[in-house]
PDB file of C-alpha atoms in Angstrom:
ATOM      1  CA  UNK A 879      13.275 -20.946 -15.311  1.00 35.00           C
ATOM      2  CA  UNK A 880      11.551 -18.868 -12.649  1.00 44.00           C
ATOM      3  CA  UNK A 881       8.861 -20.091 -10.276  1.00 46.00           C
ATOM      4  CA  UNK A 882       5.129 -19.639 -10.726  1.00 47.00           C
ATOM      5  CA  UNK A 883       2.295 -19.833  -8.236  1.00 42.00           C
ATOM      6  CA  UNK A 884      -0.176 -22.664  -7.898  1.00 43.00           C
ATOM      7  CA  UNK A 885      -3.820 -21.987  -8.571  1.00 34.00           C
ATOM      8  CA  UNK A 886      -4.860 -22.704  -5.015  1.00 37.00           C
ATOM      9  CA  UNK A 887      -4.070 -21.404  -1.564  1.00 39.00           C
ATOM     10  CA  UNK A 888      -2.275 -24.109   0.401  1.00 37.00           C
ATOM     11  CA  UNK A 889      -2.421 -22.543   3.853  1.00 34.00           C
ATOM     12  CA  UNK A 890      -4.699 -19.862   5.292  1.00 36.00           C
ATOM     13  CA  UNK A 891      -4.277 -19.314   9.015  1.00 37.00           C
ATOM     14  CA  UNK A 892      -4.951 -16.993  11.906  1.00 41.00           C
ATOM     15  CA  UNK A 893      -7.736 -14.497  12.171  1.00 41.00           C
ATOM     16  CA  UNK A 894      -6.775 -11.421  14.149  1.00 42.00           C
ATOM     17  CA  UNK A 895      -8.810 -10.845  17.324  1.00 40.00           C
ATOM     18  CA  UNK A 896     -10.116 -14.428  17.483  1.00 35.00           C
ATOM     19  CA  UNK A 897     -12.091 -14.468  14.246  1.00 39.00           C
ATOM     20  CA  UNK A 898     -12.914 -10.768  14.678  1.00 47.00           C
ATOM     21  CA  UNK A 899     -16.374  -9.309  15.020  1.00 51.00           C
ATOM     22  CA  UNK A 900     -18.344  -6.949  12.831  1.00 54.00           C
ATOM     23  CA  UNK A 901     -18.020  -4.351  15.612  1.00 81.00           C
ATOM     24  CA  UNK A 902     -14.225  -4.338  15.328  1.00 91.00           C
ATOM     25  CA  UNK A 903     -13.007  -1.479  13.079  1.00 95.00           C
ATOM     26  CA  UNK A 904     -11.332  -2.523   9.831  1.00 97.00           C
ATOM     27  CA  UNK A 905      -7.580  -2.768   9.521  1.00 97.00           C
ATOM     28  CA  UNK A 906      -6.861  -0.330   6.701  1.00 97.00           C
ATOM     29  CA  UNK A 907      -3.091  -0.667   6.124  1.00 98.00           C
ATOM     30  CA  UNK A 908      -0.286  -3.086   7.046  1.00 98.00           C
ATOM     31  CA  UNK A 909       3.489  -3.401   6.688  1.00 98.00           C
ATOM     32  CA  UNK A 910       6.223  -5.869   7.638  1.00 98.00           C
ATOM     33  CA  UNK A 911       9.431  -5.226   9.521  1.00 98.00           C
ATOM     34  CA  UNK A 912      12.575  -5.628   7.403  1.00 95.00           C
ATOM     35  CA  UNK A 913      13.353  -8.989   9.013  1.00 96.00           C
ATOM     36  CA  UNK A 914       9.768 -10.139   8.537  1.00 97.00           C
ATOM     37  CA  UNK A 915       9.310 -11.295  12.142  1.00 97.00           C
ATOM     38  CA  UNK A 916       6.615  -8.733  12.960  1.00 97.00           C
ATOM     39  CA  UNK A 917       3.695  -7.092  11.201  1.00 98.00           C
ATOM     40  CA  UNK A 918       2.102  -3.731  11.986  1.00 98.00           C
ATOM     41  CA  UNK A 919      -1.356  -2.561  11.033  1.00 98.00           C
ATOM     42  CA  UNK A 920      -3.597   0.420  11.690  1.00 98.00           C
ATOM     43  CA  UNK A 921      -7.259   0.799  12.550  1.00 97.00           C
ATOM     44  CA  UNK A 922      -9.322   3.240  14.568  1.00 95.00           C
ATOM     45  CA  UNK A 923      -8.118   1.347  17.650  1.00 95.00           C
ATOM     46  CA  UNK A 924      -4.495   2.370  17.005  1.00 96.00           C
ATOM     47  CA  UNK A 925      -1.251   0.828  15.789  1.00 97.00           C
ATOM     48  CA  UNK A 926      -1.432  -2.982  16.052  1.00 97.00           C
ATOM     49  CA  UNK A 927       1.798  -4.950  16.614  1.00 97.00           C
ATOM     50  CA  UNK A 928       1.777  -8.679  15.791  1.00 97.00           C
ATOM     51  CA  UNK A 929       4.245 -11.533  15.674  1.00 97.00           C
ATOM     52  CA  UNK A 930       4.704 -13.283  12.300  1.00 97.00           C
ATOM     53  CA  UNK A 931       3.767 -15.933  11.255  1.00 95.00           C
ATOM     54  CA  UNK A 932       1.796 -16.773  14.395  1.00 94.00           C
ATOM     55  CA  UNK A 933      -0.149 -13.479  14.312  1.00 95.00           C
ATOM     56  CA  UNK A 934       0.072 -13.278  18.077  1.00 95.00           C
ATOM     57  CA  UNK A 935      -0.842  -9.806  19.283  1.00 94.00           C
ATOM     58  CA  UNK A 936       2.135  -8.023  20.845  1.00 95.00           C
ATOM     59  CA  UNK A 937       0.133  -4.911  21.663  1.00 95.00           C
ATOM     60  CA  UNK A 938      -1.829  -1.933  20.408  1.00 96.00           C
ATOM     61  CA  UNK A 939      -0.195   1.518  20.588  1.00 96.00           C
ATOM     62  CA  UNK A 940      -2.617   4.401  21.057  1.00 95.00           C
ATOM     63  CA  UNK A 941      -1.624   7.392  18.935  1.00 95.00           C
ATOM     64  CA  UNK A 942      -2.827  11.016  19.159  1.00 92.00           C
ATOM     65  CA  UNK A 943      -4.356  10.735  15.666  1.00 93.00           C
ATOM     66  CA  UNK A 944      -7.905   9.531  14.948  1.00 90.00           C
ATOM     67  CA  UNK A 945      -9.013   7.624  11.843  1.00 94.00           C
ATOM     68  CA  UNK A 946      -5.722   5.969  10.939  1.00 97.00           C
ATOM     69  CA  UNK A 947      -5.405   5.080   7.248  1.00 97.00           C
ATOM     70  CA  UNK A 948      -1.734   4.525   6.366  1.00 98.00           C
ATOM     71  CA  UNK A 949       1.406   2.867   7.758  1.00 98.00           C
ATOM     72  CA  UNK A 950       4.913   2.392   6.358  1.00 98.00           C
ATOM     73  CA  UNK A 951       8.347   1.414   7.695  1.00 98.00           C
ATOM     74  CA  UNK A 952      11.348   3.563   6.847  1.00 97.00           C
ATOM     75  CA  UNK A 953      13.975   1.920   4.584  1.00 96.00           C
ATOM     76  CA  UNK A 954      16.299   1.249   7.531  1.00 97.00           C
ATOM     77  CA  UNK A 955      13.441  -0.183   9.594  1.00 97.00           C
ATOM     78  CA  UNK A 956      13.933   2.157  12.574  1.00 98.00           C
ATOM     79  CA  UNK A 957      10.793   4.278  12.143  1.00 98.00           C
ATOM     80  CA  UNK A 958       7.148   3.850  11.243  1.00 98.00           C
ATOM     81  CA  UNK A 959       5.118   6.598   9.582  1.00 98.00           C
ATOM     82  CA  UNK A 960       1.405   6.497  10.415  1.00 98.00           C
ATOM     83  CA  UNK A 961      -1.104   8.732   8.636  1.00 98.00           C
ATOM     84  CA  UNK A 962      -4.615   9.781   9.648  1.00 98.00           C
ATOM     85  CA  UNK A 963      -6.526  12.714  11.028  1.00 97.00           C
ATOM     86  CA  UNK A 964      -9.894  14.324  11.586  1.00 95.00           C
ATOM     87  CA  UNK A 965     -12.113  14.575   8.487  1.00 93.00           C
ATOM     88  CA  UNK A 966     -12.477  18.136   7.155  1.00 93.00           C
ATOM     89  CA  UNK A 967     -10.327  19.451  10.003  1.00 95.00           C
ATOM     90  CA  UNK A 968      -6.732  18.185  10.092  1.00 96.00           C
ATOM     91  CA  UNK A 969      -4.410  15.547   8.741  1.00 97.00           C
ATOM     92  CA  UNK A 970      -1.253  14.381  10.491  1.00 97.00           C
ATOM     93  CA  UNK A 971       1.652  11.980  10.155  1.00 98.00           C
ATOM     94  CA  UNK A 972       2.909  10.376  13.352  1.00 97.00           C
ATOM     95  CA  UNK A 973       6.455   9.016  13.398  1.00 98.00           C
ATOM     96  CA  UNK A 974       6.916   6.028  15.720  1.00 98.00           C
ATOM     97  CA  UNK A 975      10.294   4.562  16.720  1.00 97.00           C
ATOM     98  CA  UNK A 976      10.975   0.875  16.142  1.00 97.00           C
ATOM     99  CA  UNK A 977      11.339  -1.525  17.909  1.00 96.00           C
ATOM    100  CA  UNK A 978      10.470   0.666  20.917  1.00 96.00           C
ATOM    101  CA  UNK A 979       7.077   1.567  19.375  1.00 96.00           C
ATOM    102  CA  UNK A 980       7.265   5.001  20.974  1.00 96.00           C
ATOM    103  CA  UNK A 981       5.522   7.988  19.326  1.00 95.00           C
ATOM    104  CA  UNK A 982       7.985  10.654  18.190  1.00 95.00           C
ATOM    105  CA  UNK A 983       7.563  13.572  15.818  1.00 95.00           C
ATOM    106  CA  UNK A 984       4.085  14.597  14.707  1.00 96.00           C
ATOM    107  CA  UNK A 985       3.907  16.298  11.317  1.00 96.00           C
ATOM    108  CA  UNK A 986       1.071  18.809  10.941  1.00 94.00           C
ATOM    109  CA  UNK A 987      -0.036  20.686   7.837  1.00 94.00           C
ATOM    110  CA  UNK A 988      -2.796  18.874   5.974  1.00 97.00           C
ATOM    111  CA  UNK A 989      -6.356  20.202   6.281  1.00 97.00           C
ATOM    112  CA  UNK A 990      -8.011  16.791   6.039  1.00 98.00           C
ATOM    113  CA  UNK A 991      -7.135  13.182   6.843  1.00 98.00           C
ATOM    114  CA  UNK A 992      -3.928  11.669   5.471  1.00 98.00           C
ATOM    115  CA  UNK A 993      -4.727   8.666   3.279  1.00 98.00           C
ATOM    116  CA  UNK A 994      -1.259   7.441   2.234  1.00 98.00           C
ATOM    117  CA  UNK A 995       2.395   7.743   3.260  1.00 98.00           C
ATOM    118  CA  UNK A 996       5.666   6.677   1.628  1.00 97.00           C
ATOM    119  CA  UNK A 997       9.337   7.110   2.551  1.00 96.00           C
ATOM    120  CA  UNK A 998      11.790   8.699   0.118  1.00 94.00           C
ATOM    121  CA  UNK A 999      14.755   7.861   2.362  1.00 94.00           C
ATOM    122  CA  UNK A1000      15.343   7.508   6.086  1.00 96.00           C
ATOM    123  CA  UNK A1001      14.695  11.185   6.855  1.00 95.00           C
ATOM    124  CA  UNK A1002      12.244  12.333   4.157  1.00 95.00           C
ATOM    125  CA  UNK A1003       8.739  11.081   3.445  1.00 96.00           C
ATOM    126  CA  UNK A1004       5.620  12.067   1.532  1.00 96.00           C
ATOM    127  CA  UNK A1005       1.954  12.055   2.510  1.00 98.00           C
ATOM    128  CA  UNK A1006      -1.263  12.285   0.507  1.00 98.00           C
ATOM    129  CA  UNK A1007      -4.507  13.697   1.856  1.00 98.00           C
ATOM    130  CA  UNK A1008      -8.221  14.081   1.292  1.00 98.00           C
ATOM    131  CA  UNK A1009      -7.437  17.834   1.080  1.00 98.00           C
ATOM    132  CA  UNK A1010      -6.165  17.109  -2.492  1.00 97.00           C
ATOM    133  CA  UNK A1011      -2.540  17.877  -1.643  1.00 96.00           C
ATOM    134  CA  UNK A1012       0.699  15.895  -1.360  1.00 96.00           C
ATOM    135  CA  UNK A1013       3.384  17.036   1.076  1.00 95.00           C
ATOM    136  CA  UNK A1014       7.065  16.233   1.370  1.00 94.00           C
ATOM    137  CA  UNK A1015       8.372  16.223   4.928  1.00 96.00           C
ATOM    138  CA  UNK A1016      11.875  16.509   6.349  1.00 95.00           C
ATOM    139  CA  UNK A1017      12.350  14.880   9.740  1.00 96.00           C
ATOM    140  CA  UNK A1018      15.582  16.834  10.120  1.00 95.00           C
ATOM    141  CA  UNK A1019      13.773  20.145   9.642  1.00 92.00           C
ATOM    142  CA  UNK A1020      10.626  18.795  11.346  1.00 87.00           C
ATOM    143  CA  UNK A1021       8.519  20.534   8.720  1.00 88.00           C
ATOM    144  CA  UNK A1022       6.916  20.300   5.302  1.00 91.00           C
ATOM    145  CA  UNK A1023       9.435  21.321   2.636  1.00 91.00           C
ATOM    146  CA  UNK A1024       7.148  21.071  -0.423  1.00 91.00           C
ATOM    147  CA  UNK A1025       3.442  20.926  -1.209  1.00 93.00           C
ATOM    148  CA  UNK A1026       2.194  19.482  -4.482  1.00 93.00           C
ATOM    149  CA  UNK A1027      -1.234  20.390  -5.829  1.00 93.00           C
ATOM    150  CA  UNK A1028      -2.962  19.173  -8.963  1.00 92.00           C
ATOM    151  CA  UNK A1029      -5.573  16.579  -8.010  1.00 96.00           C
ATOM    152  CA  UNK A1030      -9.174  17.775  -7.961  1.00 96.00           C
ATOM    153  CA  UNK A1031     -10.333  15.326  -5.276  1.00 98.00           C
ATOM    154  CA  UNK A1032      -8.938  13.200  -2.458  1.00 98.00           C
ATOM    155  CA  UNK A1033      -5.450  11.727  -3.019  1.00 98.00           C
ATOM    156  CA  UNK A1034      -5.674   8.155  -1.739  1.00 98.00           C
ATOM    157  CA  UNK A1035      -2.488   6.451  -2.987  1.00 98.00           C
ATOM    158  CA  UNK A1036       1.140   7.255  -3.704  1.00 97.00           C
ATOM    159  CA  UNK A1037       4.428   5.547  -4.431  1.00 97.00           C
ATOM    160  CA  UNK A1038       8.033   6.649  -4.882  1.00 94.00           C
ATOM    161  CA  UNK A1039      10.102   5.498  -7.855  1.00 91.00           C
ATOM    162  CA  UNK A1040      13.396   4.373  -6.350  1.00 78.00           C
ATOM    163  CA  UNK A1041      16.526   5.827  -7.887  1.00 75.00           C
ATOM    164  CA  UNK A1042      14.631   8.816  -9.280  1.00 81.00           C
ATOM    165  CA  UNK A1043      13.189  12.080  -8.023  1.00 85.00           C
ATOM    166  CA  UNK A1044       9.707  11.009  -9.119  1.00 93.00           C
ATOM    167  CA  UNK A1045       6.614  10.037  -7.187  1.00 95.00           C
ATOM    168  CA  UNK A1046       3.240   8.899  -8.518  1.00 97.00           C
ATOM    169  CA  UNK A1047      -0.069   9.783  -6.874  1.00 98.00           C
ATOM    170  CA  UNK A1048      -3.678   8.770  -7.518  1.00 98.00           C
ATOM    171  CA  UNK A1049      -7.125   9.102  -6.043  1.00 98.00           C
ATOM    172  CA  UNK A1050     -10.808   9.836  -6.332  1.00 98.00           C
ATOM    173  CA  UNK A1051     -10.456  12.026  -9.443  1.00 98.00           C
ATOM    174  CA  UNK A1052      -9.635   8.792 -11.353  1.00 98.00           C
ATOM    175  CA  UNK A1053      -6.215  10.023 -12.463  1.00 97.00           C
ATOM    176  CA  UNK A1054      -2.581   9.194 -11.794  1.00 98.00           C
ATOM    177  CA  UNK A1055      -0.123  12.069 -11.641  1.00 97.00           C
ATOM    178  CA  UNK A1056       3.635  11.852 -12.034  1.00 96.00           C
ATOM    179  CA  UNK A1057       5.668  14.432 -10.100  1.00 95.00           C
ATOM    180  CA  UNK A1058       9.265  15.614 -10.006  1.00 90.00           C
ATOM    181  CA  UNK A1059       9.987  17.108  -6.608  1.00 79.00           C
ATOM    182  CA  UNK A1060      12.602  19.429  -8.040  1.00 75.00           C
ATOM    183  CA  UNK A1061       9.922  21.075 -10.197  1.00 74.00           C
ATOM    184  CA  UNK A1062       7.126  20.735  -7.592  1.00 70.00           C
ATOM    185  CA  UNK A1063       4.558  20.364 -10.354  1.00 75.00           C
ATOM    186  CA  UNK A1064       3.058  17.383 -12.184  1.00 84.00           C
ATOM    187  CA  UNK A1065       4.992  16.192 -15.215  1.00 90.00           C
ATOM    188  CA  UNK A1066       1.976  14.383 -16.629  1.00 93.00           C
ATOM    189  CA  UNK A1067      -1.483  13.071 -15.829  1.00 95.00           C
ATOM    190  CA  UNK A1068      -2.632   9.540 -16.718  1.00 96.00           C
ATOM    191  CA  UNK A1069      -6.396   9.326 -17.131  1.00 95.00           C
ATOM    192  CA  UNK A1070      -7.453   5.910 -18.449  1.00 96.00           C
ATOM    193  CA  UNK A1071      -9.240   4.790 -15.257  1.00 98.00           C
ATOM    194  CA  UNK A1072     -13.005   5.376 -15.074  1.00 98.00           C
ATOM    195  CA  UNK A1073     -13.328   5.101 -11.294  1.00 98.00           C
ATOM    196  CA  UNK A1074     -11.461   6.187  -8.160  1.00 98.00           C
ATOM    197  CA  UNK A1075      -7.945   4.748  -7.841  1.00 98.00           C
ATOM    198  CA  UNK A1076      -7.349   3.047  -4.495  1.00 98.00           C
ATOM    199  CA  UNK A1077      -3.790   1.705  -4.645  1.00 98.00           C
ATOM    200  CA  UNK A1078      -0.429   1.930  -6.423  1.00 98.00           C
ATOM    201  CA  UNK A1079       2.512  -0.501  -6.296  1.00 98.00           C
ATOM    202  CA  UNK A1080       5.962  -0.316  -7.901  1.00 97.00           C
ATOM    203  CA  UNK A1081       7.089  -3.511  -9.642  1.00 97.00           C
ATOM    204  CA  UNK A1082      10.296  -4.795  -7.960  1.00 94.00           C
ATOM    205  CA  UNK A1083      12.321  -5.187 -11.165  1.00 84.00           C
ATOM    206  CA  UNK A1084      15.564  -3.271 -11.502  1.00 76.00           C
ATOM    207  CA  UNK A1085      16.236  -3.256 -15.245  1.00 85.00           C
ATOM    208  CA  UNK A1086      14.422  -1.013 -17.719  1.00 89.00           C
ATOM    209  CA  UNK A1087      11.951   1.771 -17.036  1.00 93.00           C
ATOM    210  CA  UNK A1088      10.008   1.681 -13.753  1.00 94.00           C
ATOM    211  CA  UNK A1089       6.638  -0.084 -13.921  1.00 96.00           C
ATOM    212  CA  UNK A1090       3.754   0.507 -11.529  1.00 98.00           C
ATOM    213  CA  UNK A1091       0.330  -1.073 -11.074  1.00 98.00           C
ATOM    214  CA  UNK A1092      -2.813   0.873 -10.196  1.00 98.00           C
ATOM    215  CA  UNK A1093      -6.028  -0.595  -8.751  1.00 98.00           C
ATOM    216  CA  UNK A1094      -9.384   1.089  -9.265  1.00 98.00           C
ATOM    217  CA  UNK A1095     -13.058   0.745  -8.441  1.00 98.00           C
ATOM    218  CA  UNK A1096     -13.622   0.453 -12.201  1.00 98.00           C
ATOM    219  CA  UNK A1097     -12.671  -3.234 -11.587  1.00 98.00           C
ATOM    220  CA  UNK A1098      -9.370  -2.887 -13.451  1.00 98.00           C
ATOM    221  CA  UNK A1099      -5.703  -3.079 -12.588  1.00 98.00           C
ATOM    222  CA  UNK A1100      -3.582  -1.125 -15.043  1.00 98.00           C
ATOM    223  CA  UNK A1101       0.169  -1.338 -15.605  1.00 98.00           C
ATOM    224  CA  UNK A1102       2.175   1.752 -16.499  1.00 98.00           C
ATOM    225  CA  UNK A1103       5.599   3.089 -17.344  1.00 96.00           C
ATOM    226  CA  UNK A1104       5.017   6.381 -15.530  1.00 95.00           C
ATOM    227  CA  UNK A1105       8.247   8.171 -16.478  1.00 92.00           C
ATOM    228  CA  UNK A1106       7.171   8.168 -20.128  1.00 94.00           C
ATOM    229  CA  UNK A1107       3.414   8.262 -19.487  1.00 94.00           C
ATOM    230  CA  UNK A1108       2.626   4.935 -21.151  1.00 96.00           C
ATOM    231  CA  UNK A1109      -0.016   2.395 -20.129  1.00 97.00           C
ATOM    232  CA  UNK A1110       1.328  -1.055 -21.001  1.00 96.00           C
ATOM    233  CA  UNK A1111      -1.687  -3.291 -20.348  1.00 97.00           C
ATOM    234  CA  UNK A1112      -4.632  -3.872 -18.046  1.00 98.00           C
ATOM    235  CA  UNK A1113      -6.781  -6.644 -16.615  1.00 98.00           C
ATOM    236  CA  UNK A1114     -10.451  -6.510 -15.607  1.00 98.00           C
ATOM    237  CA  UNK A1115     -11.515  -8.392 -12.474  1.00 98.00           C
ATOM    238  CA  UNK A1116     -14.901  -9.587 -11.254  1.00 98.00           C
ATOM    239  CA  UNK A1117     -14.677  -7.367  -8.147  1.00 98.00           C
ATOM    240  CA  UNK A1118     -13.105  -4.010  -7.367  1.00 98.00           C
ATOM    241  CA  UNK A1119      -9.449  -4.233  -6.210  1.00 98.00           C
ATOM    242  CA  UNK A1120      -8.725  -2.118  -3.137  1.00 98.00           C
ATOM    243  CA  UNK A1121      -5.095  -3.071  -2.425  1.00 98.00           C
ATOM    244  CA  UNK A1122      -2.218  -4.616  -4.376  1.00 98.00           C
ATOM    245  CA  UNK A1123       1.226  -6.071  -3.692  1.00 98.00           C
ATOM    246  CA  UNK A1124       3.850  -7.623  -6.000  1.00 98.00           C
ATOM    247  CA  UNK A1125       5.155 -11.134  -5.336  1.00 96.00           C
ATOM    248  CA  UNK A1126       7.603 -13.617  -6.869  1.00 92.00           C
ATOM    249  CA  UNK A1127      10.082 -10.927  -7.936  1.00 93.00           C
ATOM    250  CA  UNK A1128       7.475  -9.011  -9.885  1.00 95.00           C
ATOM    251  CA  UNK A1129       6.076 -11.838 -11.980  1.00 95.00           C
ATOM    252  CA  UNK A1130       2.750 -11.820 -10.116  1.00 97.00           C
ATOM    253  CA  UNK A1131       0.514  -9.289  -8.407  1.00 97.00           C
ATOM    254  CA  UNK A1132      -1.868 -10.007  -5.537  1.00 98.00           C
ATOM    255  CA  UNK A1133      -5.053  -7.931  -5.344  1.00 98.00           C
ATOM    256  CA  UNK A1134      -7.298  -7.619  -2.290  1.00 98.00           C
ATOM    257  CA  UNK A1135     -10.876  -6.950  -3.390  1.00 98.00           C
ATOM    258  CA  UNK A1136     -14.193  -5.647  -2.092  1.00 98.00           C
ATOM    259  CA  UNK A1137     -15.768  -9.119  -2.170  1.00 98.00           C
ATOM    260  CA  UNK A1138     -13.380 -10.494   0.491  1.00 98.00           C
ATOM    261  CA  UNK A1139     -11.254 -12.328  -2.076  1.00 97.00           C
ATOM    262  CA  UNK A1140      -7.596 -12.108  -3.018  1.00 97.00           C
ATOM    263  CA  UNK A1141      -6.655 -12.719  -6.639  1.00 97.00           C
ATOM    264  CA  UNK A1142      -3.198 -13.671  -7.902  1.00 97.00           C
ATOM    265  CA  UNK A1143      -2.516 -12.134 -11.329  1.00 97.00           C
ATOM    266  CA  UNK A1144       0.163 -13.315 -13.747  1.00 97.00           C
ATOM    267  CA  UNK A1145       1.770 -10.128 -15.081  1.00 97.00           C
ATOM    268  CA  UNK A1146       2.964 -11.596 -18.386  1.00 96.00           C
ATOM    269  CA  UNK A1147      -0.127 -13.640 -19.202  1.00 96.00           C
ATOM    270  CA  UNK A1148      -2.653 -11.152 -17.753  1.00 97.00           C
ATOM    271  CA  UNK A1149      -4.595 -14.009 -16.193  1.00 97.00           C
ATOM    272  CA  UNK A1150      -5.996 -14.616 -12.715  1.00 97.00           C
ATOM    273  CA  UNK A1151      -4.200 -17.741 -11.455  1.00 94.00           C
ATOM    274  CA  UNK A1152      -5.918 -17.817  -8.085  1.00 92.00           C
ATOM    275  CA  UNK A1153      -9.216 -16.480  -6.726  1.00 95.00           C
ATOM    276  CA  UNK A1154      -9.564 -17.204  -3.014  1.00 93.00           C
ATOM    277  CA  UNK A1155     -12.181 -16.129  -0.480  1.00 95.00           C
ATOM    278  CA  UNK A1156     -10.182 -15.045   2.597  1.00 96.00           C
ATOM    279  CA  UNK A1157     -12.619 -12.984   4.708  1.00 96.00           C
ATOM    280  CA  UNK A1158     -16.105 -11.593   5.071  1.00 95.00           C
ATOM    281  CA  UNK A1159     -16.323  -8.003   3.885  1.00 96.00           C
ATOM    282  CA  UNK A1160     -13.615  -5.985   2.145  1.00 98.00           C
ATOM    283  CA  UNK A1161      -9.891  -6.647   1.888  1.00 98.00           C
ATOM    284  CA  UNK A1162      -8.445  -3.200   2.559  1.00 98.00           C
ATOM    285  CA  UNK A1163      -4.755  -4.146   2.635  1.00 98.00           C
ATOM    286  CA  UNK A1164      -2.419  -6.819   1.278  1.00 98.00           C
ATOM    287  CA  UNK A1165       1.323  -7.100   1.777  1.00 98.00           C
ATOM    288  CA  UNK A1166       3.851  -9.671   0.587  1.00 97.00           C
ATOM    289  CA  UNK A1167       6.181 -11.053   3.237  1.00 97.00           C
ATOM    290  CA  UNK A1168       9.799 -10.172   2.374  1.00 94.00           C
ATOM    291  CA  UNK A1169      11.062 -13.779   2.479  1.00 92.00           C
ATOM    292  CA  UNK A1170       8.654 -16.641   3.201  1.00 92.00           C
ATOM    293  CA  UNK A1171       6.381 -16.527   0.145  1.00 90.00           C
ATOM    294  CA  UNK A1172       3.265 -15.655   2.121  1.00 95.00           C
ATOM    295  CA  UNK A1173       0.888 -12.714   1.911  1.00 97.00           C
ATOM    296  CA  UNK A1174      -0.880 -10.865   4.728  1.00 98.00           C
ATOM    297  CA  UNK A1175      -4.440  -9.730   4.036  1.00 98.00           C
ATOM    298  CA  UNK A1176      -6.368  -7.359   6.322  1.00 98.00           C
ATOM    299  CA  UNK A1177      -9.766  -5.762   6.239  1.00 98.00           C
ATOM    300  CA  UNK A1178     -13.314  -5.642   7.550  1.00 97.00           C
ATOM    301  CA  UNK A1179     -14.061  -6.489  11.164  1.00 96.00           C
ATOM    302  CA  UNK A1180     -10.416  -6.228  12.176  1.00 95.00           C
ATOM    303  CA  UNK A1181      -9.630  -9.415  10.239  1.00 96.00           C
ATOM    304  CA  UNK A1182      -6.002 -10.256   9.488  1.00 96.00           C
ATOM    305  CA  UNK A1183      -5.017 -13.450   7.705  1.00 96.00           C
ATOM    306  CA  UNK A1184      -1.871 -15.153   6.519  1.00 96.00           C
ATOM    307  CA  UNK A1185      -2.068 -16.803   3.110  1.00 94.00           C
ATOM    308  CA  UNK A1186       0.722 -19.111   1.980  1.00 88.00           C
ATOM    309  CA  UNK A1187       1.064 -19.682  -1.756  1.00 78.00           C
ATOM    310  CA  UNK A1188       2.929 -22.601  -3.250  1.00 60.00           C
ATOM    311  CA  UNK A1189       5.554 -21.856  -5.906  1.00 54.00           C
ATOM    312  CA  UNK A1190       6.045 -24.235  -8.797  1.00 40.00           C
ATOM    313  CA  UNK A1191       9.259 -24.525 -10.781  1.00 40.00           C
ATOM    314  CA  UNK A1192       8.970 -24.709 -14.574  1.00 38.00           C
TER     315      UNK A1192
END
């Protein structure tokens, strides 16, 4: 049978910036390279480049965008999209080449900070903003090719459903919205959350209808089949989840929470198998390593940690 995760963290190593200080700005988003040898993160200091698993700092790239909130590698691993902007003034997406880490195209068009980015393919991406809009961008055309409107407040999370023309967005208005880019209008709205939604994650399972998880300040994580508008199940935590990432082929979900803990959730059993204090402050970002079974957690005070979970065969 498949593997499951032990109820304890076996290894927790490496604070970023030598244990980090309260004066250091939080790291708000992270992503791994395709090979898993490096990790990138964003904060108000810029784009951080680190070696994995040692978490040695390679450098910090200064970008012409303040208040960075989002980072994502393209599917082919040759570009990074970074989102941010000036509150109530402008939101931008900066494209950075990899591994050169050189700033390239800058995508303008939002009227407030960009809060989330996701790639549709190697030349098209989407961004979500505090200005309540979602934009699709073409790097070939160097322009926005579609603008989606329907949220009544800031859009803070988005994900693309691979193999479809659908994306899912969520934010402060407590709703999830499912979009078809061909129609450029929401297909449906999912409204069971009772607090702002901070994060979305697509379950990495190929068969059947797509399944996503949503994390909210109402202390719940909810699981959905968005293409048919169905909520499958939910779990209530003892702290608000701010970030989520799937592990173990989709059998478990890791949540980073506002009490500095990460919690490992068994999808089938709807139980918390692990509750581990990993940092002081909030865990703003979590990301599963593509191969080694570890999870990166980032957050308050510029803290970045590696957490290794043990798998158990049953």
